[in-house]
Amino acid sequence: MDEQIVKQYEALEKQILGYNPGIDVQRLRDAFTFAYGSHDGQKRKSGEPYIIHPIAVAQIVAELELDPDSIIAALLHDVIEDTPATYEDVAKRFGESVAILVEGVTKLTRMQYVTKEEEQMENLRKMLMAMSRDIRVILIKICDRLHNMRTMEYQSPQKQREKSRETMEIYAPIAHRLGMQRIKWELEDTSLRYLDPIGYQEINQELKKRSAAHEAFMESVQEKITARMAEEKVECKVYGRVKHVYSIYRKMYTQNKTLDEIFDLYAFRVIVSDVPTCYNVLGCIHDMFNPVLGRFKDYISTPKPNGYQSLHTTVIGREGIPFEVQIRTQEMHNTAEYGIAAHWKYKQGMGNQKLGTEETFEWVRKLLESQQDTDPDEFISTL
Ligand code: MN
């Protein structure tokens, strides 16, 4: 076995043990060995051994802290599609539930991509419902796509555009619907890189040019907030970041603005322990900086359809630079970052609620339905 690959696998194992010390390590190793053997001799477009890809996908699945079957299915997600291994082989070795997951991912991989915009979301919704009685299938598929997008540079220009378009139109919206903001952003940014390379590079370079100034600004705001919170004896974590490329891109093009004219390039997060503290912190922020009229949103009392909760406000500091502040509890934060995956983790912790049961499926179905009328295709309308 290739030493590099064994190392990558061991990193995965360590990562999982970090959140699930009770995992059956032998079963995990068997899955790795089986995947390794099945993909033996296959290479990725980069020239690397193929097995690197399923391990990387399993690592992303592990970041979502999903259950052992999901990790094993991620390791095996391409064996039915790309190797002689069959559903029965997988079921015999790793159980029916893993085989069902792998088969589900395989079906999504074979999914016919349609380009007629209006039909797309509807088709997609139907397919997702029909094919994935189990939402973990979609989560693994999203992780698969994310790793493919991360390594898209080795593909032909045509394939790059095709996959990027599909990602922007299907996978990013699903990630959004499932509330997985972090993955959604990365999918959008990596797609934009190929869909509008010039636009993407321009923003990236402009951001790079200003990064020293940005960092100084963010640090000063962060320090001010942290100092005030200490004064108020509020325990919290404060983070600052520049918004992601695609969200800047969209603003520049829809509002016809230059980077300098974009209203809120910066977003800060204050994470606190409970809901009343969120409102206290909001009061402090409005006391420290000038709030911009009409920019306050209370997604705590009225959550977004995908479950997102937070207080949002835009304020202007002494430097005259506007920035957004998002205030939320740790639990709301986990939901914001990992969406449905966080919801599951919570459920798992609450009792022995089984993942992928009809009840969870029902929850997802409602989630998808409640949003079917919203943002049909932002990207297309942007262009
Ligand atoms: Mn794959």
mmCIF file of C-alpha atoms and ligand atoms in Angstrom:
data_model
loop_
_atom_site.group_PDB
_atom_site.id
_atom_site.type_symbol
_atom_site.label_atom_id
_atom_site.label_comp_id
_atom_site.label_asym_id
_atom_site.label_seq_id
_atom_site.Cartn_x
_atom_site.Cartn_y
_atom_site.Cartn_z
ATOM 1 C CA MET A 1 0.000 0.000 0.000
ATOM 2 C CA ASP A 2 1.093 3.502 -0.837
ATOM 3 C CA GLU A 3 2.470 5.180 2.284
ATOM 4 C CA GLN A 4 0.967 8.580 1.442
ATOM 5 C CA ILE A 5 -2.476 7.037 1.132
ATOM 6 C CA VAL A 6 -2.222 5.087 4.359
ATOM 7 C CA LYS A 7 -1.318 8.373 6.031
ATOM 8 C CA GLN A 8 -4.361 10.069 4.535
ATOM 9 C CA TYR A 9 -6.545 7.207 5.760
ATOM 10 C CA GLU A 10 -5.041 7.376 9.248
ATOM 11 C CA ALA A 11 -5.788 11.093 9.384
ATOM 12 C CA LEU A 12 -9.412 10.274 8.570
ATOM 13 C CA GLU A 13 -9.559 7.641 11.294
ATOM 14 C CA LYS A 14 -8.135 10.082 13.816
ATOM 15 C CA GLN A 15 -10.604 12.742 12.759
ATOM 16 C CA ILE A 16 -13.560 10.388 13.313
ATOM 17 C CA LEU A 17 -12.254 9.134 16.662
ATOM 18 C CA GLY A 18 -12.213 12.799 17.665
ATOM 19 C CA TYR A 19 -16.001 13.023 17.611
ATOM 20 C CA ASN A 20 -16.954 9.352 17.825
ATOM 21 C CA PRO A 21 -14.480 7.470 20.051
ATOM 22 C CA GLY A 22 -16.719 4.389 20.033
ATOM 23 C CA ILE A 23 -16.556 3.773 16.295
ATOM 24 C CA ASP A 24 -15.762 0.241 15.088
ATOM 25 C CA VAL A 25 -12.284 0.971 13.744
ATOM 26 C CA GLN A 26 -11.869 -2.473 12.188
ATOM 27 C CA ARG A 27 -15.011 -2.036 10.080
ATOM 28 C CA LEU A 28 -13.729 1.342 8.935
ATOM 29 C CA ARG A 29 -10.363 -0.153 7.994
ATOM 30 C CA ASP A 30 -12.093 -2.961 6.116
ATOM 31 C CA ALA A 31 -13.998 -0.361 4.105
ATOM 32 C CA PHE A 32 -10.767 1.455 3.304
ATOM 33 C CA THR A 33 -9.038 -1.775 2.287
ATOM 34 C CA PHE A 34 -11.995 -2.827 0.145
ATOM 35 C CA ALA A 35 -12.158 0.573 -1.581
ATOM 36 C CA TYR A 36 -8.390 0.556 -2.040
ATOM 37 C CA GLY A 37 -8.460 -2.876 -3.651
ATOM 38 C CA SER A 38 -11.490 -2.086 -5.822
ATOM 39 C CA HIS A 39 -10.020 1.129 -7.238
ATOM 40 C CA ASP A 40 -6.562 -0.401 -7.614
ATOM 41 C CA GLY A 41 -4.857 0.822 -10.775
ATOM 42 C CA GLN A 42 -7.380 3.623 -11.381
ATOM 43 C CA LYS A 43 -6.104 7.167 -11.552
ATOM 44 C CA ARG A 44 -7.636 10.599 -11.186
ATOM 45 C CA LYS A 45 -7.169 13.244 -13.868
ATOM 46 C CA SER A 46 -4.383 14.661 -11.704
ATOM 47 C CA GLY A 47 -2.488 11.386 -12.112
ATOM 48 C CA GLU A 48 -2.902 10.518 -8.445
ATOM 49 C CA PRO A 49 -4.309 7.135 -7.391
ATOM 50 C CA TYR A 50 -8.127 7.230 -7.479
ATOM 51 C CA ILE A 51 -8.542 6.157 -3.839
ATOM 52 C CA ILE A 52 -7.418 9.629 -2.749
ATOM 53 C CA HIS A 53 -10.825 10.908 -3.823
ATOM 54 C CA PRO A 54 -13.095 8.634 -1.739
ATOM 55 C CA ILE A 55 -10.904 9.176 1.323
ATOM 56 C CA ALA A 56 -11.120 12.941 0.814
ATOM 57 C CA VAL A 57 -14.906 12.691 0.465
ATOM 58 C CA ALA A 58 -15.051 10.662 3.688
ATOM 59 C CA GLN A 59 -12.996 13.415 5.352
ATOM 60 C CA ILE A 60 -15.567 16.030 4.329
ATOM 61 C CA VAL A 61 -18.379 13.760 5.553
ATOM 62 C CA ALA A 62 -16.477 13.436 8.829
ATOM 63 C CA GLU A 63 -16.314 17.229 9.105
ATOM 64 C CA LEU A 64 -20.105 17.088 9.207
ATOM 65 C CA GLU A 65 -19.665 14.520 11.997
ATOM 66 C CA LEU A 66 -21.993 12.034 10.368
ATOM 67 C CA ASP A 67 -22.462 8.456 11.567
ATOM 68 C CA PRO A 68 -20.187 5.453 10.768
ATOM 69 C CA ASP A 69 -22.379 4.125 7.934
ATOM 70 C CA SER A 70 -22.129 7.477 6.145
ATOM 71 C CA ILE A 71 -18.340 7.483 6.437
ATOM 72 C CA ILE A 72 -18.086 3.935 5.140
ATOM 73 C CA ALA A 73 -20.496 4.707 2.307
ATOM 74 C CA ALA A 74 -18.350 7.751 1.441
ATOM 75 C CA LEU A 75 -15.258 5.524 1.220
ATOM 76 C CA LEU A 76 -17.177 3.170 -1.043
ATOM 77 C CA HIS A 77 -19.271 5.732 -2.923
ATOM 78 C CA ASP A 78 -17.703 5.098 -6.351
ATOM 79 C CA VAL A 79 -17.159 1.326 -6.208
ATOM 80 C CA ILE A 80 -20.515 0.324 -7.714
ATOM 81 C CA GLU A 81 -20.224 2.954 -10.454
ATOM 82 C CA ASP A 82 -16.543 2.599 -11.336
ATOM 83 C CA THR A 83 -15.376 -0.885 -10.321
ATOM 84 C CA PRO A 84 -16.547 -4.490 -10.727
ATOM 85 C CA ALA A 85 -17.907 -4.444 -7.148
ATOM 86 C CA THR A 86 -21.683 -4.846 -6.904
ATOM 87 C CA TYR A 87 -24.449 -3.884 -4.529
ATOM 88 C CA GLU A 88 -24.378 -7.449 -3.158
ATOM 89 C CA ASP A 89 -20.624 -7.297 -2.519
ATOM 90 C CA VAL A 90 -21.053 -4.123 -0.494
ATOM 91 C CA ALA A 91 -24.133 -5.441 1.341
ATOM 92 C CA LYS A 92 -22.403 -8.715 2.252
ATOM 93 C CA ARG A 93 -19.348 -6.985 3.668
ATOM 94 C CA PHE A 94 -20.762 -3.831 5.230
ATOM 95 C CA GLY A 95 -24.469 -4.421 5.601
ATOM 96 C CA GLU A 96 -27.601 -3.492 3.739
ATOM 97 C CA SER A 97 -27.779 0.072 5.023
ATOM 98 C CA VAL A 98 -24.320 0.957 3.674
ATOM 99 C CA ALA A 99 -25.152 -0.703 0.350
ATOM 100 C CA ILE A 100 -28.354 1.339 0.080
ATOM 101 C CA LEU A 101 -26.397 4.536 0.681
ATOM 102 C CA VAL A 102 -23.775 3.660 -1.930
ATOM 103 C CA GLU A 103 -26.452 2.732 -4.429
ATOM 104 C CA GLY A 104 -28.299 5.993 -3.757
ATOM 105 C CA VAL A 105 -25.158 8.035 -4.400
ATOM 106 C CA THR A 106 -24.562 6.025 -7.578
ATOM 107 C CA LYS A 107 -28.062 6.875 -8.808
ATOM 108 C CA LEU A 108 -27.501 10.569 -8.170
ATOM 109 C CA THR A 109 -24.196 10.333 -10.034
ATOM 110 C CA ARG A 110 -26.054 8.954 -13.039
ATOM 111 C CA MET A 111 -28.721 11.647 -12.754
ATOM 112 C CA GLN A 112 -29.552 13.248 -16.066
ATOM 113 C CA TYR A 113 -28.741 16.911 -15.944
ATOM 114 C CA VAL A 114 -31.385 19.081 -17.613
ATOM 115 C CA THR A 115 -30.695 22.640 -18.636
ATOM 116 C CA LYS A 116 -34.209 24.025 -18.885
ATOM 117 C CA GLU A 117 -34.175 26.305 -15.910
ATOM 118 C CA GLU A 118 -37.819 26.216 -14.857
ATOM 119 C CA GLU A 119 -37.988 22.455 -14.939
ATOM 120 C CA GLN A 120 -34.739 22.020 -13.203
ATOM 121 C CA MET A 121 -35.595 22.674 -9.598
ATOM 122 C CA GLU A 122 -38.828 20.744 -9.890
ATOM 123 C CA ASN A 123 -37.069 17.791 -11.476
ATOM 124 C CA LEU A 124 -34.427 17.981 -8.900
ATOM 125 C CA ARG A 125 -36.880 18.029 -6.064
ATOM 126 C CA LYS A 126 -38.699 15.023 -7.459
ATOM 127 C CA MET A 127 -35.490 13.119 -7.965
ATOM 128 C CA LEU A 128 -34.264 13.830 -4.531
ATOM 129 C CA MET A 129 -37.508 12.647 -3.011
ATOM 130 C CA ALA A 130 -37.720 9.553 -5.133
ATOM 131 C CA MET A 131 -34.130 8.505 -4.864
ATOM 132 C CA SER A 132 -33.138 9.397 -1.423
ATOM 133 C CA ARG A 133 -35.422 7.927 1.101
ATOM 134 C CA ASP A 134 -32.405 8.785 3.166
ATOM 135 C CA ILE A 135 -30.993 12.310 3.254
ATOM 136 C CA ARG A 136 -27.488 10.979 3.975
ATOM 137 C CA VAL A 137 -27.297 10.023 0.286
ATOM 138 C CA ILE A 138 -27.551 13.688 -0.658
ATOM 139 C CA LEU A 139 -25.108 14.764 2.012
ATOM 140 C CA ILE A 140 -22.507 12.293 0.736
ATOM 141 C CA LYS A 141 -23.191 13.365 -2.846
ATOM 142 C CA ILE A 142 -22.685 17.021 -1.910
ATOM 143 C CA CYS A 143 -19.364 16.147 -0.256
ATOM 144 C CA ASP A 144 -18.406 14.195 -3.386
ATOM 145 C CA ARG A 145 -19.180 17.217 -5.559
ATOM 146 C CA LEU A 146 -17.298 19.542 -3.239
ATOM 147 C CA HIS A 147 -14.121 17.479 -3.541
ATOM 148 C CA ASN A 148 -14.554 17.260 -7.314
ATOM 149 C CA MET A 149 -14.896 21.051 -7.470
ATOM 150 C CA ARG A 150 -11.797 21.477 -5.323
ATOM 151 C CA THR A 151 -9.829 19.398 -7.807
ATOM 152 C CA MET A 152 -11.506 20.641 -10.994
ATOM 153 C CA GLU A 153 -8.325 22.245 -12.354
ATOM 154 C CA TYR A 154 -7.261 18.947 -13.906
ATOM 155 C CA GLN A 155 -10.405 18.567 -15.995
ATOM 156 C CA SER A 156 -10.876 19.830 -19.548
ATOM 157 C CA PRO A 157 -12.273 23.387 -19.903
ATOM 158 C CA GLN A 158 -15.552 21.989 -21.204
ATOM 159 C CA LYS A 159 -15.969 19.631 -18.284
ATOM 160 C CA GLN A 160 -15.032 22.443 -15.902
ATOM 161 C CA ARG A 161 -17.812 24.649 -17.201
ATOM 162 C CA GLU A 162 -20.345 21.836 -17.319
ATOM 163 C CA LYS A 163 -19.706 20.688 -13.770
ATOM 164 C CA SER A 164 -19.544 24.248 -12.480
ATOM 165 C CA ARG A 165 -22.875 25.115 -13.998
ATOM 166 C CA GLU A 166 -24.458 22.012 -12.558
ATOM 167 C CA THR A 167 -22.921 22.795 -9.183
ATOM 168 C CA MET A 168 -24.163 26.377 -9.238
ATOM 169 C CA GLU A 169 -27.646 25.383 -10.350
ATOM 170 C CA ILE A 170 -28.212 22.213 -8.406
ATOM 171 C CA TYR A 171 -25.752 21.441 -5.657
ATOM 172 C CA ALA A 172 -25.261 24.914 -4.182
ATOM 173 C CA PRO A 173 -29.048 25.486 -3.974
ATOM 174 C CA ILE A 174 -29.504 22.099 -2.289
ATOM 175 C CA ALA A 175 -26.761 22.896 0.190
ATOM 176 C CA HIS A 176 -28.552 26.186 0.787
ATOM 177 C CA ARG A 177 -31.904 24.499 1.255
ATOM 178 C CA LEU A 178 -30.340 22.112 3.709
ATOM 179 C CA GLY A 179 -28.868 25.091 5.525
ATOM 180 C CA MET A 180 -25.234 24.094 4.940
ATOM 181 C CA GLN A 181 -23.837 27.575 4.425
ATOM 182 C CA ARG A 182 -20.175 26.753 4.620
ATOM 183 C CA ILE A 183 -20.341 24.125 1.881
ATOM 184 C CA LYS A 184 -22.708 26.258 -0.176
ATOM 185 C CA TRP A 185 -20.194 29.123 -0.225
ATOM 186 C CA GLU A 186 -17.339 26.922 -1.269
ATOM 187 C CA LEU A 187 -19.431 25.325 -4.027
ATOM 188 C CA GLU A 188 -20.376 28.769 -5.329
ATOM 189 C CA ASP A 189 -16.867 30.169 -5.224
ATOM 190 C CA THR A 190 -15.259 27.163 -6.890
ATOM 191 C CA SER A 191 -17.954 27.209 -9.610
ATOM 192 C CA LEU A 192 -17.630 30.920 -10.266
ATOM 193 C CA ARG A 193 -13.926 30.390 -10.854
ATOM 194 C CA TYR A 194 -14.782 28.467 -14.040
ATOM 195 C CA LEU A 195 -18.052 30.138 -15.026
ATOM 196 C CA ASP A 196 -16.602 33.642 -15.029
ATOM 197 C CA PRO A 197 -12.843 33.276 -14.620
ATOM 198 C CA ILE A 198 -12.195 36.955 -15.310
ATOM 199 C CA GLY A 199 -14.810 38.230 -12.868
ATOM 200 C CA TYR A 200 -13.589 35.789 -10.261
ATOM 201 C CA GLN A 201 -9.929 36.705 -10.662
ATOM 202 C CA GLU A 202 -10.704 40.421 -10.594
ATOM 203 C CA ILE A 203 -12.461 40.202 -7.258
ATOM 204 C CA ASN A 204 -9.847 37.861 -5.877
ATOM 205 C CA GLN A 205 -7.001 40.138 -6.879
ATOM 206 C CA GLU A 206 -8.736 43.240 -5.564
ATOM 207 C CA LEU A 207 -9.357 41.480 -2.275
ATOM 208 C CA LYS A 208 -5.727 40.376 -2.128
ATOM 209 C CA LYS A 209 -4.496 43.891 -2.779
ATOM 210 C CA ARG A 210 -6.509 45.148 0.139
ATOM 211 C CA SER A 211 -5.994 42.228 2.447
ATOM 212 C CA ALA A 212 -3.558 44.048 4.756
ATOM 213 C CA ALA A 213 -5.992 46.942 5.144
ATOM 214 C CA HIS A 214 -8.876 44.514 5.586
ATOM 215 C CA GLU A 215 -7.101 42.622 8.294
ATOM 216 C CA ALA A 216 -6.190 45.763 10.215
ATOM 217 C CA PHE A 217 -9.792 46.934 10.042
ATOM 218 C CA MET A 218 -11.247 43.613 11.116
ATOM 219 C CA GLU A 219 -8.819 43.315 13.982
ATOM 220 C CA SER A 220 -9.669 46.758 15.303
ATOM 221 C CA VAL A 221 -13.424 46.077 15.196
ATOM 222 C CA GLN A 222 -12.944 42.673 16.758
ATOM 223 C CA GLU A 223 -10.898 44.178 19.571
ATOM 224 C CA LYS A 224 -13.478 46.863 20.227
ATOM 225 C CA ILE A 225 -16.309 44.372 20.439
ATOM 226 C CA THR A 226 -14.322 41.963 22.574
ATOM 227 C CA ALA A 227 -13.322 44.736 24.998
ATOM 228 C CA ARG A 228 -16.894 45.928 25.360
ATOM 229 C CA MET A 229 -18.160 42.394 25.941
ATOM 230 C CA ALA A 230 -15.551 41.907 28.657
ATOM 231 C CA GLU A 231 -16.765 45.136 30.285
ATOM 232 C CA GLU A 232 -20.340 43.841 30.157
ATOM 233 C CA LYS A 233 -19.146 40.486 31.494
ATOM 234 C CA VAL A 234 -20.615 38.714 28.476
ATOM 235 C CA GLU A 235 -18.847 35.547 27.500
ATOM 236 C CA CYS A 236 -18.612 35.330 23.730
ATOM 237 C CA LYS A 237 -16.521 34.548 20.707
ATOM 238 C CA VAL A 238 -16.040 37.218 18.048
ATOM 239 C CA TYR A 239 -15.022 36.413 14.490
ATOM 240 C CA GLY A 240 -14.530 38.694 11.515
ATOM 241 C CA ARG A 241 -14.300 37.833 7.843
ATOM 242 C CA VAL A 242 -14.515 39.323 4.395
ATOM 243 C CA LYS A 243 -17.573 37.996 2.597
ATOM 244 C CA HIS A 244 -17.032 35.205 0.099
ATOM 245 C CA VAL A 245 -16.243 35.938 -3.537
ATOM 246 C CA TYR A 246 -19.529 34.877 -5.096
ATOM 247 C CA SER A 247 -21.643 36.972 -2.757
ATOM 248 C CA ILE A 248 -19.479 40.015 -3.606
ATOM 249 C CA TYR A 249 -19.698 39.127 -7.293
ATOM 250 C CA ARG A 250 -23.463 38.936 -7.175
ATOM 251 C CA LYS A 251 -23.704 42.311 -5.470
ATOM 252 C CA MET A 252 -21.326 43.930 -7.938
ATOM 253 C CA TYR A 253 -23.302 42.691 -10.913
ATOM 254 C CA THR A 254 -26.865 43.016 -9.669
ATOM 255 C CA GLN A 255 -26.285 46.451 -8.168
ATOM 256 C CA ASN A 256 -23.734 47.480 -10.765
ATOM 257 C CA LYS A 257 -21.159 48.502 -8.189
ATOM 258 C CA THR A 258 -17.397 48.458 -7.801
ATOM 259 C CA LEU A 259 -15.796 46.623 -4.939
ATOM 260 C CA ASP A 260 -15.357 49.921 -3.080
ATOM 261 C CA GLU A 261 -19.036 50.719 -3.349
ATOM 262 C CA ILE A 262 -20.209 47.443 -1.898
ATOM 263 C CA PHE A 263 -22.005 48.192 1.226
ATOM 264 C CA ASP A 264 -21.023 45.448 3.559
ATOM 265 C CA LEU A 265 -17.892 43.650 2.565
ATOM 266 C CA TYR A 266 -17.254 42.614 6.132
ATOM 267 C CA ALA A 267 -19.207 40.371 8.423
ATOM 268 C CA PHE A 268 -18.609 39.846 12.105
ATOM 269 C CA ARG A 269 -20.059 37.135 14.252
ATOM 270 C CA VAL A 270 -20.645 37.266 17.943
ATOM 271 C CA ILE A 271 -21.429 33.865 19.405
ATOM 272 C CA VAL A 272 -22.941 33.784 22.868
ATOM 273 C CA SER A 273 -24.476 31.256 25.243
ATOM 274 C CA ASP A 274 -28.191 32.039 25.151
ATOM 275 C CA VAL A 275 -30.943 33.991 23.401
ATOM 276 C CA PRO A 276 -31.405 36.874 25.900
ATOM 277 C CA THR A 277 -27.665 37.568 25.623
ATOM 278 C CA CYS A 278 -28.049 37.880 21.837
ATOM 279 C CA TYR A 279 -30.372 40.855 22.359
ATOM 280 C CA ASN A 280 -28.081 42.338 25.020
ATOM 281 C CA VAL A 281 -25.166 42.159 22.630
ATOM 282 C CA LEU A 282 -27.267 43.764 19.901
ATOM 283 C CA GLY A 283 -27.945 46.701 22.249
ATOM 284 C CA CYS A 284 -24.223 47.072 22.920
ATOM 285 C CA ILE A 285 -23.351 46.949 19.202
ATOM 286 C CA HIS A 286 -25.902 49.663 18.440
ATOM 287 C CA ASP A 287 -24.509 51.694 21.288
ATOM 288 C CA MET A 288 -20.921 51.366 20.030
ATOM 289 C CA PHE A 289 -21.528 51.934 16.314
ATOM 290 C CA ASN A 290 -24.152 53.738 14.245
ATOM 291 C CA PRO A 291 -26.800 51.322 13.003
ATOM 292 C CA VAL A 292 -27.842 51.654 9.376
ATOM 293 C CA LEU A 293 -31.570 52.199 9.132
ATOM 294 C CA GLY A 294 -33.618 49.293 7.811
ATOM 295 C CA ARG A 295 -30.786 46.793 8.042
ATOM 296 C CA PHE A 296 -31.753 45.098 11.285
ATOM 297 C CA LYS A 297 -33.199 41.600 10.890
ATOM 298 C CA ASP A 298 -34.421 39.335 13.633
ATOM 299 C CA TYR A 299 -34.046 35.793 12.333
ATOM 300 C CA ILE A 300 -34.201 34.515 15.898
ATOM 301 C CA SER A 301 -37.876 35.283 16.387
ATOM 302 C CA THR A 302 -38.537 34.592 12.680
ATOM 303 C CA PRO A 303 -36.121 31.908 11.447
ATOM 304 C CA LYS A 304 -35.427 31.525 7.735
ATOM 305 C CA PRO A 305 -37.197 28.592 6.036
ATOM 306 C CA ASN A 306 -34.025 26.494 6.166
ATOM 307 C CA GLY A 307 -33.899 26.878 9.935
ATOM 308 C CA TYR A 308 -31.292 29.640 10.020
ATOM 309 C CA GLN A 309 -31.399 31.818 13.136
ATOM 310 C CA SER A 310 -29.416 34.934 13.977
ATOM 311 C CA LEU A 311 -29.728 38.654 14.623
ATOM 312 C CA HIS A 312 -28.361 40.715 11.739
ATOM 313 C CA THR A 313 -27.520 44.363 11.820
ATOM 314 C CA THR A 314 -25.362 46.642 9.709
ATOM 315 C CA VAL A 315 -23.485 49.415 11.462
ATOM 316 C CA ILE A 316 -20.913 52.053 10.590
ATOM 317 C CA GLY A 317 -17.736 52.401 12.581
ATOM 318 C CA ARG A 318 -15.686 55.498 13.260
ATOM 319 C CA GLU A 319 -13.709 54.908 10.059
ATOM 320 C CA GLY A 320 -16.940 55.317 8.102
ATOM 321 C CA ILE A 321 -16.796 51.717 6.908
ATOM 322 C CA PRO A 322 -20.053 49.759 7.154
ATOM 323 C CA PHE A 323 -20.050 46.179 8.332
ATOM 324 C CA GLU A 324 -22.555 43.526 9.237
ATOM 325 C CA VAL A 325 -22.761 41.938 12.667
ATOM 326 C CA GLN A 326 -24.460 38.575 13.162
ATOM 327 C CA ILE A 327 -25.311 37.584 16.688
ATOM 328 C CA ARG A 328 -26.314 34.038 17.595
ATOM 329 C CA THR A 329 -25.939 31.195 20.070
ATOM 330 C CA GLN A 330 -23.512 28.314 19.542
ATOM 331 C CA GLU A 331 -26.351 25.986 18.603
ATOM 332 C CA MET A 332 -27.686 28.460 16.033
ATOM 333 C CA HIS A 333 -24.156 28.793 14.749
ATOM 334 C CA ASN A 334 -23.785 25.044 14.231
ATOM 335 C CA THR A 335 -27.095 24.976 12.398
ATOM 336 C CA ALA A 336 -25.985 27.921 10.248
ATOM 337 C CA GLU A 337 -22.730 26.245 9.275
ATOM 338 C CA TYR A 338 -23.773 22.623 8.917
ATOM 339 C CA GLY A 339 -27.542 22.836 8.533
ATOM 340 C CA ILE A 340 -29.326 19.546 8.484
ATOM 341 C CA ALA A 341 -26.147 17.709 9.423
ATOM 342 C CA ALA A 342 -26.081 19.629 12.711
ATOM 343 C CA HIS A 343 -29.760 18.894 13.222
ATOM 344 C CA TRP A 344 -29.006 15.207 13.001
ATOM 345 C CA LYS A 345 -26.129 15.292 15.332
ATOM 346 C CA TYR A 346 -28.410 16.983 17.808
ATOM 347 C CA LYS A 347 -31.063 14.327 17.295
ATOM 348 C CA GLN A 348 -28.526 11.566 17.724
ATOM 349 C CA GLY A 349 -27.419 13.071 20.992
ATOM 350 C CA MET A 350 -30.993 13.415 22.180
ATOM 351 C CA GLY A 351 -31.867 9.772 21.970
ATOM 352 C CA ASN A 352 -31.486 6.840 19.706
ATOM 353 C CA GLN A 353 -33.327 8.431 16.862
ATOM 354 C CA LYS A 354 -32.208 6.506 13.846
ATOM 355 C CA LEU A 355 -30.861 8.441 10.918
ATOM 356 C CA GLY A 356 -32.657 8.028 7.663
ATOM 357 C CA THR A 357 -35.942 6.917 9.129
ATOM 358 C CA GLU A 358 -39.230 7.949 7.577
ATOM 359 C CA GLU A 359 -39.571 10.583 10.244
ATOM 360 C CA THR A 360 -36.354 12.327 9.294
ATOM 361 C CA PHE A 361 -37.291 12.001 5.675
ATOM 362 C CA GLU A 362 -40.588 13.691 6.381
ATOM 363 C CA TRP A 363 -38.702 16.548 7.996
ATOM 364 C CA VAL A 364 -36.536 16.976 4.922
ATOM 365 C CA ARG A 365 -39.507 16.734 2.600
ATOM 366 C CA LYS A 366 -41.203 19.559 4.446
ATOM 367 C CA LEU A 367 -38.027 21.557 4.352
ATOM 368 C CA LEU A 368 -37.684 21.181 0.602
ATOM 369 C CA GLU A 369 -41.368 21.872 0.000
ATOM 370 C CA SER A 370 -41.480 24.962 2.151
ATOM 371 C CA GLN A 371 -38.842 26.479 -0.060
ATOM 372 C CA GLN A 372 -39.898 25.431 -3.486
ATOM 373 C CA ASP A 373 -41.129 28.907 -4.347
ATOM 374 C CA THR A 374 -38.013 30.757 -3.282
ATOM 375 C CA ASP A 375 -35.044 31.783 -5.414
ATOM 376 C CA PRO A 376 -35.656 29.544 -8.452
ATOM 377 C CA ASP A 377 -32.381 30.383 -10.045
ATOM 378 C CA GLU A 378 -30.440 33.272 -8.711
ATOM 379 C CA PHE A 379 -27.433 32.696 -10.851
ATOM 380 C CA ILE A 380 -29.244 32.817 -14.155
ATOM 381 C CA SER A 381 -31.119 35.970 -13.184
ATOM 382 C CA THR A 382 -27.814 37.503 -12.131
ATOM 383 C CA LEU A 383 -26.353 36.954 -15.576
HETATM 384 MN MN MN B 1 -16.893 10.454 -6.479
#
